[in-house]
Amino acid sequence: MSDDVLEKATIELRASINAAHAKFAVQVAELERRDIPAAYHGLTMAAWLRHHCRMDSTEASGTAKTARTLKHMPTVVTEAVNGRVPYRSVQLLAQARDRNPDAFVSHEPVFADVSTYLTSRDLRKGISHWEQQVHYQQALKDVHDVDRLRSLHLAQTYQGIGEIRGTLNPELFHTITTAVDAHTDPTFLDASDRRTPTQRRADALGDICRYFLDHNDTIRTSGGEKPHITVTIDHDLLTGGREGLAELGDAPVDPETIRRLSCDASIVRMVLDQDSMPIDVGRRTRTIPPALRRALDYRDQGCVWKGCTAPVSWCDAHHVIHWAQGGETTLDNLILLCRTHHTRIHKLHPHDNPRNYLRDTRAKHETRPPDT
């Protein structure tokens, strides 16, 4: 198959899929008109679709609702069954018709025409502008209804994996996507970054939240302290004296993750008895004093991983020789690394020399990070 033939065949296949979707909706409308689901099976149309077509609840109810509206959009249906209108556009037009049935009648031929060449995104914008003209108060109410739908759910699985699910109004969505996109700008990524786009976005969201906690002096405190994450690790695990997992909240984590976090953190020594009850708690100490961090920022000017241009504000201070293994908290034993490369350097193979990956500073790169 030549390139031209393949290209043409792919376009024709897409049109066939569009047509099949539309024809399916037309047949669903006819099934319901004849009352077949209820008369023969005692089911609603949506329930029939779930049972016989293995649709999930959302898809089934949406298909049934769209099908009921098709009889009011004959011109759109004609274009759709010929494959010229994507099914998503059919759904958008059906929803627009249901919201403004009287006004839609005279505009249906125009919508049928523009939907043959507009993307569903552009069609949605066009529908929004049209609704503002024909019924501004209703359009305003719809905007307010969308705003009230905003929500965010945070949950943790039994494995300790965090799940985030939410619905955002346009303002919140664009604020978050702008921040995440800026933090995943390819300009700041080097060729060795093997993270997937979804992994980069997840890391970016965490970095943005960490930056807020680290740099905002106006947020409320809890117990006299700013909000913070608390990790727990046995001293022998931290120093590599024995194998085992640390704890972050209720979730088990790799000890190397805790070593990375503790490179630049506040540390509290806590002595526990045999029943894991605290019997002595030391003072909170900062592993890297603010003055030393300022000197490090001035020297390194950003992430020192070769090819990375992440600025100082995105970086952690990294102990070349970890302080838990006797490394000094001095300028000669510290370098700046962005969160991605800080994670990576803690995962280097024992025989890998970090110097191969870092641009030159006065820090002693040749000493690799702890391997246990």
Coordinates of N, CA and C in Angstrom, one line a residue, residues 11 34 72 100 126 133 232 234 248 260 266 278 288 306 330 353:
I11 N -8.5 8.1 6.2 CA -9.5 9.2 6.2 C -10.9 8.6 6.0
R34 N -40.1 2.2 19.3 CA -41.0 1.0 19.3 C -41.2 0.4 20.7
H72 N -35.2 15.7 16.1 CA -35.3 17.2 16.0 C -34.1 17.8 15.2
N100 N -31.9 24.8 24.2 CA -32.7 25.9 23.5 C -33.5 25.3 22.4
G126 N -18.4 27.7 19.3 CA -19.5 28.3 18.5 C -20.8 28.2 19.1
Q133 N -26.1 34.6 22.6 CA -27.0 35.5 21.8 C -28.4 35.2 21.9
T232 N 9.2 8.9 58.5 CA 9.8 8.2 59.6 C 10.7 7.1 59.1
D234 N 14.1 4.4 60.5 CA 15.0 3.9 61.5 C 16.4 4.4 61.2
L248 N 6.2 6.9 54.8 CA 5.8 8.2 54.5 C 4.3 8.3 54.7
R260 N 17.0 11.0 50.0 CA 16.9 12.2 49.1 C 16.2 13.3 49.8
S266 N 14.4 19.5 57.6 CA 14.5 19.6 59.1 C 14.4 18.2 59.7
P278 N 7.4 7.2 72.0 CA 8.5 8.1 72.2 C 8.9 8.4 73.6
I288 N 20.6 22.0 56.2 CA 21.3 23.0 55.5 C 20.9 24.4 55.9
K306 N 24.3 17.8 33.8 CA 24.6 18.3 32.4 C 23.4 18.4 31.5
T330 N 28.8 21.1 54.1 CA 29.7 22.2 53.7 C 29.5 22.5 52.2
N353 N 29.6 6.7 38.3 CA 30.3 7.9 38.9 C 29.4 9.1 38.5

